[in-house]
Amino acid sequence: MSEPVAAPAREAPAPAKWRNPHGLLPTLRWAVQGAYLLFFVVVGIEFHSFYRQAVSGGPVTAHRPPAVEGFLPISALVGLKRFLLTGLYDEVHPAGLTILFAAILSSFLARKVFCSWVCPVGGISRALEWAGEKTIWRRRKRETLVNRWADRGLISLKYLLLAFFAWAILWQMDGDAIERFLHTPYNYAADAKMLLFFTDISRTAAITLVLLVVLSVLVKHFWCRYLCPYGALVGLVSWMSPQRVVRDGATCIDCRACTRTCPVEIPVHRKASVWTPECTGCMSCVAACPVEDCLTVTRKGKNSLSPYLIPLVGLGTIYLLWGVARLTGHWHTSLSLDTLAEVYRIAASLVHP
Ligand code: SF4
Ligand code: SF4
Ligand code: SF4
């Protein structure tokens, strides 16, 4: 996928925002993704205050933000299997399971909108991509760093990781093992352990994080494209989505603006339809195309969907599931403050059961 983008066959007219009805999509995406990033920073600060107060033994005035469970994908996957087996909703980390459901459903309806519009790691990844463009890659082709074959090999890593988790959780764990895991102090304190990973970071973890940051500056979306199993899962679901970017070969002028702007380096200018699970549904290519109606979303005859529907449907689905979870009592944990305080105090010494 990561082939050098050759010189365009024909010069493209410069895409003008006032002429291209989709030109505002990237700005909108920056705004939405930036807002989510800010939201998760606030969630992190809020949770840190809650954790500190809970372990101190004093009065607890801070609030535990349920959205913090979005960073507990393993617990959510175990909760998903329990839900499928028994119909019971995870009462320990219900928000984590709701977020997983929202990511899966929105990916089916609107491709990987969760990755390209919501996930804060995707936002950071995008900011690092932008930093790379503005510094190291200003006058050079970033795509030449990872050749096509290396790219394919690296992409398979995240699917291997996903296969491992699916095997270990969905295949290996029976109903009893799931109940035991969900009610271990380790799972109760999973949010605190995640916090400690960053606040009390080990040397190895710090070096790994720095390495990932550097690699993400050098290679577009290194973590998301090659290593994130959550992204692999929503990618596979989005593969079955009826929505996809389609190109009209008859009007295409082969300017390759679409391919150059694609964050995951899909050669859009050569595809009649973008089927790959790697497509994040970011709509950058549609916004960059200078020819009206040449690159659109899911076309039937002469009619196509507005690309604005992709974020609208995706984000709408996520909000809908969040609202339903809140209204039906599937958003806040059922663990008491005393239980949380107890397991948080020993969180650092807890190991995976
Ligand atoms: S691939 Fe993973 S880390 Fe990246 S945006 Fe998607 S869910 Fe977030
Ligand atoms: S093909 Fe288009 S919508 Fe898909 S990831 Fe690339 S730029 Fe985004
Ligand atoms: S689809 Fe649009 S952006 Fe891509 S090569 Fe054709 S005209 Fe250029």
Short mmCIF file of C-alpha atoms and ligand atoms in Angstrom, two decimals:
data_model
loop_
_atom_site.label_atom_id
_atom_site.label_comp_id
_atom_site.label_asym_id
_atom_site.label_seq_id
_atom_site.Cartn_x
_atom_site.Cartn_y
_atom_site.Cartn_z
CA MET A 1 0.00 0.00 0.00
CA SER A 2 2.85 2.33 0.72
CA GLU A 3 4.11 2.86 -2.79
CA PRO A 4 5.86 6.05 -3.76
CA VAL A 5 3.29 8.34 -5.34
CA ALA A 6 4.54 9.03 -8.84
CA ALA A 7 4.15 12.35 -10.57
CA PRO A 8 0.56 13.08 -11.54
CA ALA A 9 -0.44 12.39 -15.11
CA ARG A 10 -2.22 15.72 -15.33
CA GLU A 11 -1.87 18.89 -13.34
CA ALA A 12 -4.72 19.34 -10.88
CA PRO A 13 -6.57 22.57 -10.51
CA ALA A 14 -5.99 23.76 -6.95
CA PRO A 15 -8.87 22.59 -4.77
CA ALA A 16 -10.65 25.68 -3.53
CA LYS A 17 -12.76 25.50 -0.42
CA TRP A 18 -15.36 27.83 -1.89
CA ARG A 19 -15.69 25.60 -4.97
CA ASN A 20 -15.40 22.19 -3.37
CA PRO A 21 -18.48 21.54 -1.24
CA HIS A 22 -16.50 19.00 0.77
CA GLY A 23 -13.44 21.18 1.36
CA LEU A 24 -14.48 21.90 4.92
CA LEU A 25 -14.40 18.25 5.98
CA PRO A 26 -10.73 18.20 7.12
CA THR A 27 -11.26 21.36 9.20
CA LEU A 28 -14.36 19.83 10.74
CA ARG A 29 -12.43 16.66 11.52
CA TRP A 30 -9.61 18.62 13.18
CA ALA A 31 -12.23 20.39 15.30
CA VAL A 32 -14.09 17.20 16.34
CA GLN A 33 -10.91 15.21 16.98
CA GLY A 34 -9.36 18.13 18.88
CA ALA A 35 -12.49 18.42 21.03
CA TYR A 36 -12.33 14.69 21.85
CA LEU A 37 -8.65 14.94 22.67
CA LEU A 38 -9.39 17.78 25.06
CA PHE A 39 -12.28 15.83 26.53
CA PHE A 40 -10.03 12.85 27.25
CA VAL A 41 -7.38 15.10 28.82
CA VAL A 42 -10.08 16.38 31.18
CA VAL A 43 -11.19 12.76 31.81
CA GLY A 44 -7.58 11.84 32.68
CA ILE A 45 -7.19 14.78 35.07
CA GLU A 46 -10.56 14.06 36.71
CA PHE A 47 -9.74 10.38 37.14
CA HIS A 48 -6.34 11.22 38.58
CA SER A 49 -8.00 13.42 41.24
CA PHE A 50 -10.50 10.68 42.01
CA TYR A 51 -7.75 8.07 42.34
CA ARG A 52 -5.66 10.29 44.63
CA GLN A 53 -8.59 11.03 46.92
CA ALA A 54 -9.77 7.40 46.96
CA VAL A 55 -6.37 6.01 48.02
CA SER A 56 -5.77 8.78 50.55
CA GLY A 57 -8.61 7.58 52.77
CA GLY A 58 -9.95 11.13 53.15
CA PRO A 59 -13.19 12.53 51.78
CA VAL A 60 -13.77 11.91 48.08
CA THR A 61 -15.22 14.90 46.26
CA ALA A 62 -13.87 14.11 42.78
CA HIS A 63 -15.96 12.21 40.30
CA ARG A 64 -14.86 8.99 38.56
CA PRO A 65 -15.46 9.62 34.83
CA PRO A 66 -16.86 6.41 33.27
CA ALA A 67 -15.26 7.31 29.90
CA VAL A 68 -11.92 6.25 31.40
CA GLU A 69 -13.07 2.66 30.74
CA GLY A 70 -12.60 3.31 27.03
CA PHE A 71 -8.92 2.61 27.72
CA LEU A 72 -9.66 -0.93 28.98
CA PRO A 73 -10.17 -2.90 25.76
CA ILE A 74 -9.32 -6.32 27.22
CA SER A 75 -11.89 -5.96 29.96
CA ALA A 76 -14.41 -4.81 27.33
CA LEU A 77 -13.69 -7.85 25.16
CA VAL A 78 -14.21 -10.19 28.14
CA GLY A 79 -17.44 -8.29 28.90
CA LEU A 80 -18.52 -8.72 25.29
CA LYS A 81 -18.08 -12.49 25.44
CA ARG A 82 -20.04 -12.65 28.69
CA PHE A 83 -22.81 -10.58 27.11
CA LEU A 84 -22.94 -12.91 24.10
CA LEU A 85 -22.99 -16.01 26.32
CA THR A 86 -25.42 -14.87 29.00
CA GLY A 87 -27.05 -11.61 27.92
CA LEU A 88 -25.66 -10.01 31.10
CA TYR A 89 -24.12 -6.56 30.75
CA ASP A 90 -20.75 -5.96 32.42
CA GLU A 91 -21.54 -4.19 35.68
CA VAL A 92 -17.86 -3.62 36.57
CA HIS A 93 -16.82 -1.59 33.52
CA PRO A 94 -20.12 -1.02 31.66
CA ALA A 95 -18.88 2.14 29.91
CA GLY A 96 -15.96 0.18 28.41
CA LEU A 97 -18.39 -2.34 26.90
CA THR A 98 -20.69 0.44 25.66
CA ILE A 99 -17.75 2.17 23.97
CA LEU A 100 -16.77 -1.13 22.32
CA PHE A 101 -20.34 -1.60 21.06
CA ALA A 102 -20.38 2.00 19.81
CA ALA A 103 -17.05 1.54 18.00
CA ILE A 104 -18.25 -1.69 16.34
CA LEU A 105 -21.69 -0.42 15.30
CA SER A 106 -20.42 2.96 14.04
CA SER A 107 -17.73 1.15 12.03
CA PHE A 108 -20.33 -0.97 10.33
CA LEU A 109 -22.55 2.00 9.52
CA ALA A 110 -19.88 4.58 8.71
CA ARG A 111 -16.49 2.90 8.41
CA LYS A 112 -13.77 3.59 11.02
CA VAL A 113 -15.25 6.89 12.15
CA PHE A 114 -14.30 5.91 15.70
CA CYS A 115 -10.61 5.98 14.67
CA SER A 116 -10.65 9.04 12.42
CA TRP A 117 -13.01 11.30 14.35
CA VAL A 118 -13.13 10.16 17.99
CA CYS A 119 -10.19 8.16 19.38
CA PRO A 120 -7.72 10.48 21.16
CA VAL A 121 -4.79 8.28 20.16
CA GLY A 122 -5.84 8.75 16.53
CA GLY A 123 -5.85 12.50 17.19
CA ILE A 124 -2.35 12.41 18.66
CA SER A 125 -1.22 10.25 15.75
CA ARG A 126 -2.59 12.85 13.35
CA ALA A 127 -0.83 15.67 15.16
CA LEU A 128 2.45 13.72 14.92
CA GLU A 129 1.83 13.16 11.20
CA TRP A 130 1.33 16.91 10.80
CA ALA A 131 4.54 17.60 12.78
CA GLY A 132 6.44 15.24 10.46
CA GLU A 133 5.04 16.97 7.36
CA LYS A 134 6.09 20.37 8.65
CA THR A 135 9.62 19.35 9.63
CA ILE A 136 11.38 16.21 8.41
CA TRP A 137 9.22 15.50 5.35
CA ARG A 138 8.80 19.04 4.04
CA ARG A 139 10.56 18.42 0.76
CA ARG A 140 10.80 14.66 0.71
CA LYS A 141 8.45 11.74 0.08
CA ARG A 142 7.61 10.09 3.38
CA GLU A 143 6.09 7.11 1.53
CA THR A 144 9.50 5.85 0.46
CA LEU A 145 10.50 5.02 4.04
CA VAL A 146 8.36 1.88 4.24
CA ASN A 147 8.12 0.02 0.96
CA ARG A 148 5.02 -1.82 -0.17
CA TRP A 149 6.10 -5.25 1.08
CA ALA A 150 7.32 -4.03 4.44
CA ASP A 151 4.06 -2.10 4.78
CA ARG A 152 1.99 -5.23 4.16
CA GLY A 153 4.04 -7.22 6.64
CA LEU A 154 3.74 -4.51 9.29
CA ILE A 155 -0.02 -4.12 8.73
CA SER A 156 -0.49 -7.81 9.49
CA LEU A 157 0.98 -7.30 12.99
CA LYS A 158 -2.17 -5.70 14.36
CA TYR A 159 -4.30 -8.54 12.97
CA LEU A 160 -1.99 -11.06 14.61
CA LEU A 161 -2.38 -9.21 17.92
CA LEU A 162 -6.15 -9.17 17.47
CA ALA A 163 -6.12 -12.89 16.63
CA PHE A 164 -4.15 -13.56 19.81
CA PHE A 165 -6.65 -11.66 22.00
CA ALA A 166 -9.60 -13.26 20.22
CA TRP A 167 -8.06 -16.70 20.77
CA ALA A 168 -7.20 -16.04 24.43
CA ILE A 169 -10.54 -14.45 25.33
CA LEU A 170 -13.22 -15.50 22.88
CA TRP A 171 -11.90 -19.00 22.33
CA GLN A 172 -10.07 -20.05 25.50
CA MET A 173 -12.16 -18.48 28.28
CA ASP A 174 -15.31 -20.34 29.28
CA GLY A 175 -18.19 -18.86 31.25
CA ASP A 176 -16.61 -19.64 34.66
CA ALA A 177 -13.24 -18.16 33.67
CA ILE A 178 -14.99 -15.01 32.48
CA GLU A 179 -16.92 -14.58 35.74
CA ARG A 180 -13.74 -15.16 37.74
CA PHE A 181 -11.79 -12.60 35.68
CA LEU A 182 -14.49 -9.92 35.77
CA HIS A 183 -14.64 -10.12 39.56
CA THR A 184 -10.94 -10.12 40.33
CA PRO A 185 -9.33 -7.12 42.10
CA TYR A 186 -7.14 -6.89 38.98
CA ASN A 187 -10.15 -6.16 36.76
CA TYR A 188 -11.73 -3.89 39.39
CA ALA A 189 -8.54 -1.82 39.47
CA ALA A 190 -7.81 -1.96 35.72
CA ASP A 191 -8.45 1.80 35.35
CA ALA A 192 -6.05 2.60 38.19
CA LYS A 193 -3.41 0.29 36.70
CA MET A 194 -3.74 2.12 33.39
CA LEU A 195 -3.25 5.43 35.21
CA LEU A 196 -0.18 4.11 37.05
CA PHE A 197 1.27 2.94 33.75
CA PHE A 198 1.60 6.60 32.79
CA THR A 199 2.16 8.32 36.16
CA ASP A 200 4.61 5.72 37.44
CA ILE A 201 6.05 4.74 34.11
CA SER A 202 8.85 2.17 33.92
CA ARG A 203 12.01 2.89 31.95
CA THR A 204 11.12 0.26 29.33
CA ALA A 205 7.61 1.67 28.85
CA ALA A 206 8.98 5.23 28.59
CA ILE A 207 11.53 4.20 25.95
CA THR A 208 8.81 2.33 24.03
CA LEU A 209 6.52 5.38 24.10
CA VAL A 210 9.30 7.69 22.90
CA LEU A 211 10.09 5.21 20.13
CA LEU A 212 6.44 5.11 19.06
CA VAL A 213 6.30 8.92 18.97
CA VAL A 214 9.43 9.10 16.80
CA LEU A 215 8.14 6.35 14.50
CA SER A 216 4.78 8.14 14.18
CA VAL A 217 6.55 11.31 13.06
CA LEU A 218 8.49 9.32 10.47
CA VAL A 219 5.70 6.98 9.32
CA LYS A 220 2.09 8.15 9.10
CA HIS A 221 -0.01 6.69 11.94
CA PHE A 222 2.58 4.07 12.87
CA TRP A 223 0.74 2.76 15.96
CA CYS A 224 -2.73 2.82 14.39
CA ARG A 225 -1.70 1.27 11.09
CA TYR A 226 0.57 -1.44 12.36
CA LEU A 227 -0.02 -2.24 16.01
CA CYS A 228 -3.45 -1.36 17.40
CA PRO A 229 -5.68 -4.47 17.73
CA TYR A 230 -8.72 -2.29 18.55
CA GLY A 231 -8.25 -0.56 15.19
CA ALA A 232 -7.88 -3.99 13.54
CA LEU A 233 -11.21 -5.10 15.02
CA VAL A 234 -13.15 -2.01 13.91
CA GLY A 235 -11.37 -2.21 10.54
CA LEU A 236 -12.64 -5.75 9.97
CA VAL A 237 -16.16 -4.64 10.88
CA SER A 238 -15.90 -1.62 8.57
CA TRP A 239 -14.90 -3.99 5.77
CA MET A 240 -18.51 -5.24 5.83
CA SER A 241 -19.89 -1.70 5.80
CA PRO A 242 -22.10 -0.76 2.84
CA GLN A 243 -20.38 2.67 2.83
CA ARG A 244 -17.17 3.22 0.94
CA VAL A 245 -15.31 5.80 -1.10
CA VAL A 246 -15.88 5.31 -4.84
CA ARG A 247 -14.06 6.92 -7.76
CA ASP A 248 -15.53 7.79 -11.13
CA GLY A 249 -12.82 6.74 -13.60
CA ALA A 250 -14.52 8.67 -16.41
CA THR A 251 -14.06 12.08 -14.77
CA CYS A 252 -10.85 11.37 -12.81
CA ILE A 253 -7.93 13.49 -14.06
CA ASP A 254 -5.33 11.31 -12.30
CA CYS A 255 -3.94 14.19 -10.26
CA ARG A 256 -3.39 11.85 -7.24
CA ALA A 257 -4.33 14.46 -4.68
CA CYS A 258 -6.50 11.77 -3.04
CA THR A 259 -3.60 9.35 -2.60
CA ARG A 260 -1.22 12.03 -1.35
CA THR A 261 -3.64 13.11 1.36
CA CYS A 262 -4.69 9.63 2.52
CA PRO A 263 -3.41 9.13 6.09
CA VAL A 264 -2.97 5.40 5.55
CA GLU A 265 -1.47 5.73 2.08
CA ILE A 266 -4.12 3.88 0.12
CA PRO A 267 -3.58 4.39 -3.64
CA VAL A 268 -7.08 5.87 -4.04
CA HIS A 269 -6.34 7.18 -7.55
CA ARG A 270 -6.13 3.57 -8.77
CA LYS A 271 -9.21 2.19 -6.99
CA ALA A 272 -12.70 2.14 -8.38
CA SER A 273 -13.91 1.53 -4.85
CA VAL A 274 -11.99 1.62 -1.54
CA TRP A 275 -12.83 -1.72 0.12
CA THR A 276 -9.84 -2.17 2.36
CA PRO A 277 -10.31 -2.40 6.16
CA GLU A 278 -7.44 0.10 6.41
CA CYS A 279 -9.67 2.96 5.18
CA THR A 280 -10.53 5.07 8.19
CA GLY A 281 -13.43 6.91 6.58
CA CYS A 282 -11.70 10.21 7.29
CA MET A 283 -12.99 11.67 3.99
CA SER A 284 -9.69 13.53 3.39
CA CYS A 285 -9.47 12.13 -0.13
CA VAL A 286 -13.01 13.23 -0.99
CA ALA A 287 -12.26 16.71 0.32
CA ALA A 288 -9.01 16.90 -1.66
CA CYS A 289 -10.45 15.81 -5.01
CA PRO A 290 -10.62 18.84 -7.32
CA VAL A 291 -13.21 17.29 -9.68
CA GLU A 292 -16.79 17.61 -8.54
CA ASP A 293 -18.48 14.26 -7.86
CA CYS A 294 -15.44 12.28 -9.03
CA LEU A 295 -14.69 10.88 -5.58
CA THR A 296 -17.82 10.24 -3.58
CA VAL A 297 -19.34 7.87 -1.03
CA THR A 298 -21.30 4.79 -2.10
CA ARG A 299 -22.78 5.65 -5.45
CA LYS A 300 -25.90 4.07 -6.97
CA GLY A 301 -26.15 5.15 -10.60
CA LYS A 302 -25.73 8.90 -10.62
CA ASN A 303 -26.64 9.31 -6.95
CA SER A 304 -24.14 9.21 -4.14
CA LEU A 305 -24.26 9.90 -0.42
CA SER A 306 -22.94 13.13 1.01
CA PRO A 307 -19.54 12.51 2.65
CA TYR A 308 -20.80 14.56 5.60
CA LEU A 309 -23.14 11.65 6.33
CA ILE A 310 -20.19 9.47 7.32
CA PRO A 311 -19.22 11.50 10.44
CA LEU A 312 -22.88 12.36 11.07
CA VAL A 313 -24.02 8.73 11.11
CA GLY A 314 -20.90 7.51 12.92
CA LEU A 315 -20.94 10.13 15.66
CA GLY A 316 -24.74 9.92 15.88
CA THR A 317 -24.50 6.16 16.51
CA ILE A 318 -21.89 6.67 19.22
CA TYR A 319 -24.02 9.32 20.97
CA LEU A 320 -27.14 7.20 20.62
CA LEU A 321 -25.53 4.20 22.32
CA TRP A 322 -24.09 6.45 25.02
CA GLY A 323 -27.56 7.92 25.67
CA VAL A 324 -29.21 4.49 25.79
CA ALA A 325 -26.49 3.19 28.15
CA ARG A 326 -26.99 6.16 30.47
CA LEU A 327 -30.76 5.91 30.46
CA THR A 328 -30.75 2.16 31.11
CA GLY A 329 -28.11 2.27 33.86
CA HIS A 330 -25.32 0.70 31.77
CA TRP A 331 -22.81 3.52 32.00
CA HIS A 332 -21.70 3.85 35.64
CA THR A 333 -19.88 1.07 37.47
CA SER A 334 -21.74 -0.77 40.21
CA LEU A 335 -18.57 -0.96 42.34
CA SER A 336 -18.85 0.99 45.56
CA LEU A 337 -16.44 3.73 46.50
CA ASP A 338 -15.08 1.56 49.34
CA THR A 339 -14.35 -1.32 46.96
CA LEU A 340 -12.64 0.99 44.49
CA ALA A 341 -10.55 2.60 47.23
CA GLU A 342 -9.53 -0.84 48.53
CA VAL A 343 -8.39 -2.19 45.15
CA TYR A 344 -6.77 1.10 44.09
CA ARG A 345 -4.51 0.97 47.18
CA ILE A 346 -3.09 -2.38 46.07
CA ALA A 347 -3.32 -1.71 42.31
CA ALA A 348 0.44 -1.48 41.79
CA SER A 349 0.98 -5.00 43.16
CA LEU A 350 -1.87 -6.68 41.27
CA VAL A 351 -0.89 -8.99 38.43
CA HIS A 352 -2.94 -10.49 35.63
CA PRO A 353 -4.83 -13.56 36.99
S1 SF4 B 1 -6.26 2.37 15.45
FE1 SF4 B 1 -6.50 2.18 17.67
S2 SF4 B 1 -5.39 3.86 18.57
FE2 SF4 B 1 -5.63 4.29 16.39
S3 SF4 B 1 -7.42 5.54 16.28
FE3 SF4 B 1 -8.12 3.45 15.97
S4 SF4 B 1 -8.65 2.68 18.00
FE4 SF4 B 1 -7.48 4.57 18.27
S1 SF4 B 2 -9.22 6.26 1.34
FE1 SF4 B 2 -10.00 8.32 1.78
S2 SF4 B 2 -11.45 8.02 3.46
FE2 SF4 B 2 -10.19 6.20 3.34
S3 SF4 B 2 -8.49 6.59 4.76
FE3 SF4 B 2 -7.79 7.24 2.75
S4 SF4 B 2 -8.27 9.41 2.70
FE4 SF4 B 2 -9.47 8.57 4.38
S1 SF4 B 3 -10.05 10.76 -7.79
FE1 SF4 B 3 -9.93 13.03 -7.75
S2 SF4 B 3 -8.12 13.45 -6.51
FE2 SF4 B 3 -8.00 11.30 -7.06
S3 SF4 B 3 -6.74 11.25 -8.91
FE3 SF4 B 3 -8.89 11.38 -9.60
S4 SF4 B 3 -9.29 13.55 -9.81
FE4 SF4 B 3 -7.43 13.42 -8.63
#
